[in-house]
PDB file of C-alpha atoms in Angstrom:
ATOM      1  CA  MET A   1      -0.506 273.398 192.694  1.00 55.00           C
ATOM      2  CA  ALA A   2      -2.726 276.174 191.884  1.00 57.00           C
ATOM      3  CA  PRO A   3      -2.259 276.848 187.786  1.00 61.00           C
ATOM      4  CA  PRO A   4      -1.544 280.639 186.565  1.00 64.00           C
ATOM      5  CA  ASN A   5      -4.419 282.765 184.912  1.00 62.00           C
ATOM      6  CA  ASN A   6      -4.198 282.076 181.874  1.00 80.00           C
ATOM      7  CA  GLN A   7      -4.593 278.096 182.331  1.00 85.00           C
ATOM      8  CA  LYS A   8      -7.868 276.422 182.170  1.00 92.00           C
ATOM      9  CA  ARG A   9      -8.106 272.971 181.587  1.00 93.00           C
ATOM     10  CA  VAL A  10      -9.102 271.215 177.805  1.00 93.00           C
ATOM     11  CA  LYS A  11     -13.099 270.047 178.868  1.00 94.00           C
ATOM     12  CA  GLY A  12     -14.258 266.783 178.477  1.00 94.00           C
ATOM     13  CA  VAL A  13     -10.686 265.394 176.505  1.00 92.00           C
ATOM     14  CA  GLN A  14      -9.396 261.999 178.245  1.00 92.00           C
ATOM     15  CA  ILE A  15      -5.477 261.317 176.945  1.00 92.00           C
ATOM     16  CA  HIS A  16      -4.169 257.966 177.642  1.00 91.00           C
ATOM     17  CA  ARG A  17      -0.149 256.793 177.638  1.00 92.00           C
ATOM     18  CA  PRO A  18       1.703 254.142 177.552  1.00 92.00           C
ATOM     19  CA  PHE A  19       4.678 252.646 179.928  1.00 95.00           C
ATOM     20  CA  ILE A  20       6.064 249.662 182.223  1.00 94.00           C
ATOM     21  CA  TYR A  21       7.762 249.446 184.706  1.00 97.00           C
ATOM     22  CA  GLY A  22       8.941 246.813 186.347  1.00 96.00           C
ATOM     23  CA  THR A  23      12.107 245.145 188.287  1.00 97.00           C
ATOM     24  CA  THR A  24      14.565 242.803 186.054  1.00 95.00           C
ATOM     25  CA  ALA A  25      16.644 240.400 188.415  1.00 96.00           C
ATOM     26  CA  LYS A  26      20.241 238.136 187.406  1.00 94.00           C
ATOM     27  CA  LEU A  27      21.246 236.286 189.669  1.00 93.00           C
ATOM     28  CA  PHE A  28      25.046 236.076 190.422  1.00 93.00           C
ATOM     29  CA  GLY A  29      27.298 233.307 187.724  1.00 91.00           C
ATOM     30  CA  GLU A  30      30.522 232.379 185.319  1.00 90.00           C
ATOM     31  CA  ASP A  31      27.610 234.630 182.888  1.00 90.00           C
ATOM     32  CA  ASN A  32      26.875 237.843 185.105  1.00 93.00           C
ATOM     33  CA  PRO A  33      29.939 237.891 187.580  1.00 94.00           C
ATOM     34  CA  LYS A  34      29.663 239.338 191.109  1.00 94.00           C
ATOM     35  CA  PRO A  35      31.408 243.410 190.491  1.00 93.00           C
ATOM     36  CA  PRO A  36      34.052 244.412 192.840  1.00 93.00           C
ATOM     37  CA  GLY A  37      33.052 245.112 196.349  1.00 93.00           C
ATOM     38  CA  THR A  38      29.626 243.852 196.388  1.00 95.00           C
ATOM     39  CA  PRO A  39      28.706 242.218 199.717  1.00 94.00           C
ATOM     40  CA  ALA A  40      29.652 238.776 200.043  1.00 94.00           C
ATOM     41  CA  ASP A  41      25.522 237.399 201.169  1.00 95.00           C
ATOM     42  CA  HIS A  42      24.271 239.595 197.798  1.00 96.00           C
ATOM     43  CA  THR A  43      23.012 237.117 195.157  1.00 94.00           C
ATOM     44  CA  HIS A  44      21.767 238.276 192.468  1.00 95.00           C
ATOM     45  CA  SER A  45      22.132 242.241 190.433  1.00 96.00           C
ATOM     46  CA  TRP A  46      18.722 243.502 189.944  1.00 97.00           C
ATOM     47  CA  THR A  47      17.035 247.377 187.917  1.00 98.00           C
ATOM     48  CA  VAL A  48      14.351 248.985 188.510  1.00 98.00           C
ATOM     49  CA  PHE A  49      12.598 250.997 185.996  1.00 98.00           C
ATOM     50  CA  VAL A  50      10.245 252.897 184.818  1.00 97.00           C
ATOM     51  CA  LYS A  51      10.516 254.033 180.785  1.00 95.00           C
ATOM     52  CA  GLY A  52       7.776 254.007 177.768  1.00 92.00           C
ATOM     53  CA  VAL A  53       6.351 250.936 175.809  1.00 90.00           C
ATOM     54  CA  ASP A  54       8.456 249.428 173.598  1.00 85.00           C
ATOM     55  CA  ASP A  55      11.495 251.832 174.596  1.00 87.00           C
ATOM     56  CA  THR A  56       9.648 255.054 172.897  1.00 89.00           C
ATOM     57  CA  ASP A  57       9.907 258.245 174.727  1.00 92.00           C
ATOM     58  CA  ILE A  58       7.596 259.096 178.356  1.00 94.00           C
ATOM     59  CA  THR A  59       9.915 262.218 178.752  1.00 94.00           C
ATOM     60  CA  TYR A  60       7.660 264.776 177.376  1.00 94.00           C
ATOM     61  CA  TRP A  61       4.977 264.065 180.419  1.00 96.00           C
ATOM     62  CA  CYS A  62       6.980 262.604 182.603  1.00 96.00           C
ATOM     63  CA  LYS A  63       9.445 264.528 184.179  1.00 97.00           C
ATOM     64  CA  LYS A  64      11.596 262.071 186.586  1.00 97.00           C
ATOM     65  CA  VAL A  65      11.388 259.596 188.885  1.00 98.00           C
ATOM     66  CA  GLN A  66      12.100 258.688 192.897  1.00 98.00           C
ATOM     67  CA  PHE A  67      12.975 255.248 193.499  1.00 98.00           C
ATOM     68  CA  LYS A  68      12.590 254.595 198.179  1.00 98.00           C
ATOM     69  CA  LEU A  69      14.376 251.239 198.109  1.00 98.00           C
ATOM     70  CA  HIS A  70      14.973 249.253 201.387  1.00 97.00           C
ATOM     71  CA  GLU A  71      16.532 251.228 204.214  1.00 96.00           C
ATOM     72  CA  SER A  72      19.471 248.012 204.186  1.00 94.00           C
ATOM     73  CA  ILE A  73      20.481 249.655 200.949  1.00 95.00           C
ATOM     74  CA  PRO A  74      22.786 253.109 201.045  1.00 94.00           C
ATOM     75  CA  ASN A  75      21.049 256.525 200.111  1.00 96.00           C
ATOM     76  CA  PRO A  76      17.740 254.436 199.506  1.00 97.00           C
ATOM     77  CA  MET A  77      16.085 257.649 197.766  1.00 98.00           C
ATOM     78  CA  ARG A  78      17.201 257.579 194.342  1.00 98.00           C
ATOM     79  CA  MET A  79      15.758 260.870 191.977  1.00 98.00           C
ATOM     80  CA  ILE A  80      16.465 259.821 188.122  1.00 98.00           C
ATOM     81  CA  GLU A  81      16.399 262.635 185.651  1.00 96.00           C
ATOM     82  CA  ASP A  82      17.483 264.375 182.139  1.00 93.00           C
ATOM     83  CA  VAL A  83      17.174 260.989 181.258  1.00 92.00           C
ATOM     84  CA  PRO A  84      17.779 261.033 177.315  1.00 90.00           C
ATOM     85  CA  PRO A  85      13.966 260.586 174.703  1.00 86.00           C
ATOM     86  CA  GLY A  86      13.098 257.182 174.924  1.00 85.00           C
ATOM     87  CA  GLY A  87      15.826 255.942 178.171  1.00 91.00           C
ATOM     88  CA  ALA A  88      14.318 254.502 180.744  1.00 96.00           C
ATOM     89  CA  PHE A  89      14.087 255.808 184.141  1.00 98.00           C
ATOM     90  CA  GLU A  90      16.036 253.106 186.357  1.00 97.00           C
ATOM     91  CA  VAL A  91      18.109 252.215 189.155  1.00 98.00           C
ATOM     92  CA  HIS A  92      20.960 249.070 189.370  1.00 97.00           C
ATOM     93  CA  GLU A  93      21.495 247.214 192.810  1.00 97.00           C
ATOM     94  CA  THR A  94      22.523 244.410 193.695  1.00 97.00           C
ATOM     95  CA  GLY A  95      21.115 242.533 196.858  1.00 96.00           C
ATOM     96  CA  TRP A  96      19.876 239.159 198.435  1.00 95.00           C
ATOM     97  CA  GLY A  97      16.197 239.609 199.415  1.00 94.00           C
ATOM     98  CA  GLU A  98      13.008 240.419 198.093  1.00 96.00           C
ATOM     99  CA  PHE A  99      11.074 243.399 199.742  1.00 97.00           C
ATOM    100  CA  GLU A 100       8.408 246.124 197.974  1.00 98.00           C
ATOM    101  CA  ILE A 101       9.415 249.699 195.813  1.00 98.00           C
ATOM    102  CA  THR A 102       7.681 252.606 196.261  1.00 98.00           C
ATOM    103  CA  ILE A 103       8.032 254.289 192.787  1.00 98.00           C
ATOM    104  CA  LYS A 104       6.804 258.326 192.748  1.00 98.00           C
ATOM    105  CA  ILE A 105       6.019 260.129 189.435  1.00 98.00           C
ATOM    106  CA  TYR A 106       6.678 262.880 188.679  1.00 98.00           C
ATOM    107  CA  TYR A 107       5.348 264.802 185.806  1.00 97.00           C
ATOM    108  CA  VAL A 108       6.678 267.963 183.624  1.00 96.00           C
ATOM    109  CA  PRO A 109       5.844 271.345 185.422  1.00 95.00           C
ATOM    110  CA  GLU A 110       3.981 272.318 182.366  1.00 94.00           C
ATOM    111  CA  SER A 111       1.333 269.298 183.959  1.00 96.00           C
ATOM    112  CA  LEU A 112       0.519 271.391 187.081  1.00 95.00           C
ATOM    113  CA  GLU A 113      -0.218 268.255 188.396  1.00 95.00           C
ATOM    114  CA  LYS A 114       0.561 265.822 191.940  1.00 95.00           C
ATOM    115  CA  PRO A 115       2.422 262.865 191.248  1.00 97.00           C
ATOM    116  CA  GLN A 116       1.499 260.125 191.694  1.00 96.00           C
ATOM    117  CA  THR A 117       2.562 256.530 193.388  1.00 98.00           C
ATOM    118  CA  LEU A 118       2.940 253.562 192.633  1.00 97.00           C
ATOM    119  CA  TYR A 119       4.310 249.897 194.463  1.00 98.00           C
ATOM    120  CA  HIS A 120       6.186 247.572 193.330  1.00 97.00           C
ATOM    121  CA  HIS A 121       7.663 244.228 194.581  1.00 96.00           C
ATOM    122  CA  LEU A 122      11.218 243.248 193.460  1.00 97.00           C
ATOM    123  CA  ARG A 123      10.626 239.258 192.809  1.00 94.00           C
ATOM    124  CA  LEU A 124      14.617 237.033 192.453  1.00 93.00           C
ATOM    125  CA  HIS A 125      13.358 234.323 191.749  1.00 88.00           C
ATOM    126  CA  PRO A 126      10.377 232.413 189.499  1.00 82.00           C
ATOM    127  CA  TYR A 127       8.113 230.884 192.366  1.00 73.00           C
ATOM    128  CA  GLY A 128       5.819 228.520 191.943  1.00 60.00           C
ATOM    129  CA  ASP A 129       4.181 225.762 189.513  1.00 59.00           C
ATOM    130  CA  THR A 130       2.442 228.753 187.376  1.00 57.00           C
ATOM    131  CA  GLU A 131       2.772 228.968 183.891  1.00 61.00           C
ATOM    132  CA  GLU A 132       4.231 232.666 184.058  1.00 59.00           C
ATOM    133  CA  ALA A 133       6.470 230.931 186.613  1.00 54.00           C
ATOM    134  CA  LYS A 134       6.979 227.837 184.311  1.00 54.00           C
ATOM    135  CA  GLU A 135       8.061 230.407 180.776  1.00 57.00           C
ATOM    136  CA  ALA A 136      10.913 232.163 183.228  1.00 52.00           C
ATOM    137  CA  MET A 137      12.561 229.765 184.087  1.00 52.00           C
ATOM    138  CA  ARG A 138      12.618 228.511 179.726  1.00 50.00           C
ATOM    139  CA  ARG A 139      13.139 232.898 178.697  1.00 50.00           C
ATOM    140  CA  GLY A 140      16.899 232.635 181.107  1.00 55.00           C
ATOM    141  CA  PRO A 141      18.161 233.897 184.103  1.00 74.00           C
ATOM    142  CA  ASP A 142      16.309 236.916 183.457  1.00 89.00           C
ATOM    143  CA  ILE A 143      14.028 237.413 185.846  1.00 92.00           C
ATOM    144  CA  LYS A 144      11.590 239.743 184.564  1.00 91.00           C
ATOM    145  CA  SER A 145       8.176 241.179 186.797  1.00 93.00           C
ATOM    146  CA  TRP A 146       7.513 244.524 184.302  1.00 93.00           C
ATOM    147  CA  ILE A 147       3.448 245.927 184.328  1.00 94.00           C
ATOM    148  CA  TYR A 148       2.179 247.134 182.081  1.00 92.00           C
ATOM    149  CA  GLU A 149       0.441 250.482 183.444  1.00 93.00           C
ATOM    150  CA  GLU A 150      -1.249 253.769 181.453  1.00 91.00           C
ATOM    151  CA  GLN A 151      -1.207 257.104 182.445  1.00 93.00           C
ATOM    152  CA  ILE A 152      -4.321 259.110 182.073  1.00 93.00           C
ATOM    153  CA  PHE A 153      -4.387 262.422 182.160  1.00 94.00           C
ATOM    154  CA  SER A 154      -8.552 263.265 183.017  1.00 94.00           C
ATOM    155  CA  GLU A 155      -9.296 266.917 181.065  1.00 95.00           C
ATOM    156  CA  PRO A 156      -5.348 268.338 180.494  1.00 95.00           C
ATOM    157  CA  TYR A 157      -4.079 272.171 181.167  1.00 95.00           C
ATOM    158  CA  ASN A 158      -4.226 274.194 177.418  1.00 94.00           C
ATOM    159  CA  GLU A 159       0.073 273.747 177.656  1.00 94.00           C
ATOM    160  CA  PHE A 160       0.048 270.719 178.799  1.00 95.00           C
ATOM    161  CA  TYR A 161      -2.558 268.863 175.931  1.00 93.00           C
ATOM    162  CA  ASP A 162      -0.942 270.267 173.304  1.00 92.00           C
ATOM    163  CA  ILE A 163       2.754 268.816 174.782  1.00 92.00           C
ATOM    164  CA  LEU A 164       0.387 265.824 175.048  1.00 92.00           C
ATOM    165  CA  THR A 165      -0.998 266.213 171.395  1.00 89.00           C
ATOM    166  CA  SER A 166       1.820 267.807 169.612  1.00 85.00           C
ATOM    167  CA  PRO A 167       4.343 266.189 166.838  1.00 76.00           C
ATOM    168  CA  MET A 168       7.331 264.719 168.064  1.00 68.00           C
ATOM    169  CA  PRO A 169      11.286 266.627 166.403  1.00 61.00           C
ATOM    170  CA  ARG A 170      12.145 265.223 162.907  1.00 51.00           C
ATOM    171  CA  GLU A 171      15.067 263.081 163.025  1.00 52.00           C
ATOM    172  CA  LYS A 172      17.610 263.751 160.622  1.00 50.00           C
ATOM    173  CA  GLY A 173      18.826 261.485 157.887  1.00 47.00           C
ATOM    174  CA  GLY A 174      17.441 257.691 157.643  1.00 44.00           C
ATOM    175  CA  GLY A 175      14.183 257.580 156.782  1.00 42.00           C
ATOM    176  CA  GLY A 176      13.514 260.576 154.089  1.00 39.00           C
ATOM    177  CA  LYS A 177      11.648 263.180 155.229  1.00 36.00           C
ATOM    178  CA  GLY A 178       8.334 262.933 157.363  1.00 34.00           C
ATOM    179  CA  THR A 179       9.613 259.305 158.162  1.00 33.00           C
ATOM    180  CA  ARG A 180      11.553 257.366 161.076  1.00 36.00           C
ATOM    181  CA  VAL A 181      12.292 253.598 161.353  1.00 35.00           C
ATOM    182  CA  MET A 182      11.590 252.264 164.805  1.00 36.00           C
ATOM    183  CA  LYS A 183      12.774 249.500 166.242  1.00 39.00           C
ATOM    184  CA  GLY A 184      12.057 246.362 164.683  1.00 37.00           C
ATOM    185  CA  GLY A 185      12.711 247.719 160.780  1.00 35.00           C
ATOM    186  CA  MET A 186       9.286 249.829 161.431  1.00 34.00           C
ATOM    187  CA  VAL A 187       8.618 252.931 159.581  1.00 33.00           C
ATOM    188  CA  GLY A 188       6.142 255.568 161.061  1.00 34.00           C
ATOM    189  CA  SER A 189       5.238 259.005 160.852  1.00 32.00           C
ATOM    190  CA  VAL A 190       7.210 261.572 162.814  1.00 33.00           C
ATOM    191  CA  GLY A 191       4.567 263.308 163.453  1.00 39.00           C
ATOM    192  CA  GLU A 192       2.131 262.355 166.478  1.00 52.00           C
ATOM    193  CA  ARG A 193       3.145 261.351 170.469  1.00 69.00           C
ATOM    194  CA  THR A 194       0.360 258.386 170.500  1.00 66.00           C
ATOM    195  CA  ALA A 195      -0.527 255.883 172.762  1.00 68.00           C
ATOM    196  CA  SER A 196       0.254 252.913 170.430  1.00 71.00           C
ATOM    197  CA  ILE A 197       2.069 249.729 171.181  1.00 73.00           C
ATOM    198  CA  PRO A 198       3.859 247.167 169.196  1.00 69.00           C
ATOM    199  CA  LEU A 199       1.683 244.932 166.723  1.00 70.00           C
ATOM    200  CA  THR A 200       4.132 241.440 167.769  1.00 74.00           C
ATOM    201  CA  THR A 201       5.333 240.692 170.306  1.00 71.00           C
ATOM    202  CA  ARG A 202       9.551 240.264 170.819  1.00 70.00           C
ATOM    203  CA  PRO A 203      11.931 238.436 174.610  1.00 68.00           C
ATOM    204  CA  ASP A 204      12.549 242.626 174.581  1.00 72.00           C
ATOM    205  CA  GLN A 205       9.020 243.404 174.629  1.00 73.00           C
ATOM    206  CA  PRO A 206       6.200 241.902 176.469  1.00 75.00           C
ATOM    207  CA  PHE A 207       3.173 243.980 175.627  1.00 73.00           C
ATOM    208  CA  SER A 208       2.105 243.786 172.406  1.00 71.00           C
ATOM    209  CA  ARG A 209      -1.158 243.799 169.804  1.00 73.00           C
ATOM    210  CA  GLU A 210      -0.292 240.174 170.168  1.00 75.00           C
ATOM    211  CA  THR A 211       0.516 239.855 173.580  1.00 73.00           C
ATOM    212  CA  GLU A 212      -4.031 241.398 174.192  1.00 74.00           C
ATOM    213  CA  LYS A 213      -5.295 239.214 171.933  1.00 79.00           C
ATOM    214  CA  LEU A 214      -3.618 235.781 172.820  1.00 79.00           C
ATOM    215  CA  GLU A 215      -5.265 237.437 177.054  1.00 79.00           C
ATOM    216  CA  ILE A 216      -7.976 238.203 175.749  1.00 85.00           C
ATOM    217  CA  LYS A 217      -8.439 234.778 173.595  1.00 84.00           C
ATOM    218  CA  ARG A 218      -7.050 233.494 177.094  1.00 84.00           C
ATOM    219  CA  LEU A 219     -10.056 235.460 179.592  1.00 88.00           C
ATOM    220  CA  GLU A 220     -12.880 233.614 177.177  1.00 87.00           C
ATOM    221  CA  GLU A 221     -11.503 230.315 177.437  1.00 86.00           C
ATOM    222  CA  ALA A 222     -11.726 230.820 181.288  1.00 90.00           C
ATOM    223  CA  ARG A 223     -14.881 232.497 181.183  1.00 90.00           C
ATOM    224  CA  VAL A 224     -16.758 229.161 178.665  1.00 88.00           C
ATOM    225  CA  LYS A 225     -14.448 227.364 181.797  1.00 91.00           C
ATOM    226  CA  VAL A 226     -16.829 229.195 184.722  1.00 92.00           C
ATOM    227  CA  ASN A 227     -19.687 228.877 182.941  1.00 92.00           C
ATOM    228  CA  ASP A 228     -19.563 225.437 182.586  1.00 90.00           C
ATOM    229  CA  LEU A 229     -18.708 224.986 186.551  1.00 91.00           C
ATOM    230  CA  MET A 230     -21.238 226.885 186.690  1.00 93.00           C
ATOM    231  CA  ASP A 231     -24.300 225.569 185.064  1.00 91.00           C
ATOM    232  CA  LYS A 232     -22.866 221.799 186.753  1.00 92.00           C
ATOM    233  CA  MET A 233     -23.196 222.962 189.830  1.00 93.00           C
ATOM    234  CA  SER A 234     -26.490 224.176 189.226  1.00 92.00           C
ATOM    235  CA  ASP A 235     -27.192 220.684 188.058  1.00 90.00           C
ATOM    236  CA  ASP A 236     -26.116 219.340 191.339  1.00 91.00           C
ATOM    237  CA  LEU A 237     -28.008 221.627 193.506  1.00 92.00           C
ATOM    238  CA  LYS A 238     -30.795 221.053 191.312  1.00 92.00           C
ATOM    239  CA  GLU A 239     -30.548 217.257 191.664  1.00 91.00           C
ATOM    240  CA  LYS A 240     -29.658 217.217 195.687  1.00 92.00           C
ATOM    241  CA  GLU A 241     -32.924 219.664 196.203  1.00 90.00           C
ATOM    242  CA  ALA A 242     -36.213 217.082 194.586  1.00 89.00           C
ATOM    243  CA  GLU A 243     -33.653 214.430 196.439  1.00 90.00           C
ATOM    244  CA  LEU A 244     -33.623 216.775 199.414  1.00 89.00           C
ATOM    245  CA  ASP A 245     -37.579 217.428 198.260  1.00 88.00           C
ATOM    246  CA  LYS A 246     -38.057 212.987 198.428  1.00 86.00           C
ATOM    247  CA  LEU A 247     -37.314 212.931 201.441  1.00 87.00           C
ATOM    248  CA  LYS A 248     -39.055 214.885 203.234  1.00 84.00           C
ATOM    249  CA  ARG A 249     -41.905 213.533 201.501  1.00 85.00           C
ATOM    250  CA  GLU A 250     -41.459 210.124 202.598  1.00 81.00           C
ATOM    251  CA  TYR A 251     -40.545 211.758 206.231  1.00 81.00           C
ATOM    252  CA  ASN A 252     -43.941 213.080 206.199  1.00 80.00           C
ATOM    253  CA  GLN A 253     -45.687 209.989 204.842  1.00 75.00           C
ATOM    254  CA  PRO A 254     -48.587 209.217 207.744  1.00 72.00           C
ATOM    255  CA  GLY A 255     -46.626 205.907 209.733  1.00 64.00           C
ATOM    256  CA  VAL A 256     -42.603 207.158 209.537  1.00 57.00           C
ATOM    257  CA  ARG A 257     -41.690 207.423 213.049  1.00 58.00           C
ATOM    258  CA  ALA A 258     -38.427 210.529 213.612  1.00 53.00           C
TER     259      ALA A 258
END
């Protein structure tokens, strides 16, 4: 899309906005009965979505989202738009099998940017003996396959830059002038559309600074373990090389034949 003559990119600026996409599935049962008209072979209800971290508003930069489902599903191309601020772009369906969902994110017109395409595998079951699978079983019947992502806007056009960095509309009542009450009882500035994420993890919010710290710790522990293994392999290799040199010397001594 060619920008209007008065639109120029803001040079040297990069803005990122976090969001989540993925699926949540649940097996049909007593606490999740089949809706009337559901095909007999369908075993799960599921939802595919794109939303802000901690349900923050992303509609000021995300205009609409297209979900391409499996061709066996009626009307497999679903375009979701006109979502209220803080809401999720989502599709609810039922089924029995897993497949890849194509997710196309369309930006607001002021961005003058082309849509972005993501791919996500619908997961209906926790797999294997991994810690992730065990944790999914402990959490209960909901099978969550959620991905944290950051949308990067490099050198956005000036009008879109103003939208990304302008204050959010003030909310009337509740927290007094200049404040708003957020999830978990936190009170924060109304002013800014930022890239912040929650400090602590909750069952409905797995992505937080706490999660980030735990992941960094896990990666550091893995790095130490890998280094230990590499040191051990290096010592073993030196030992084998010394043994090989010894055998060569013995073989090359006078009187030793093949």
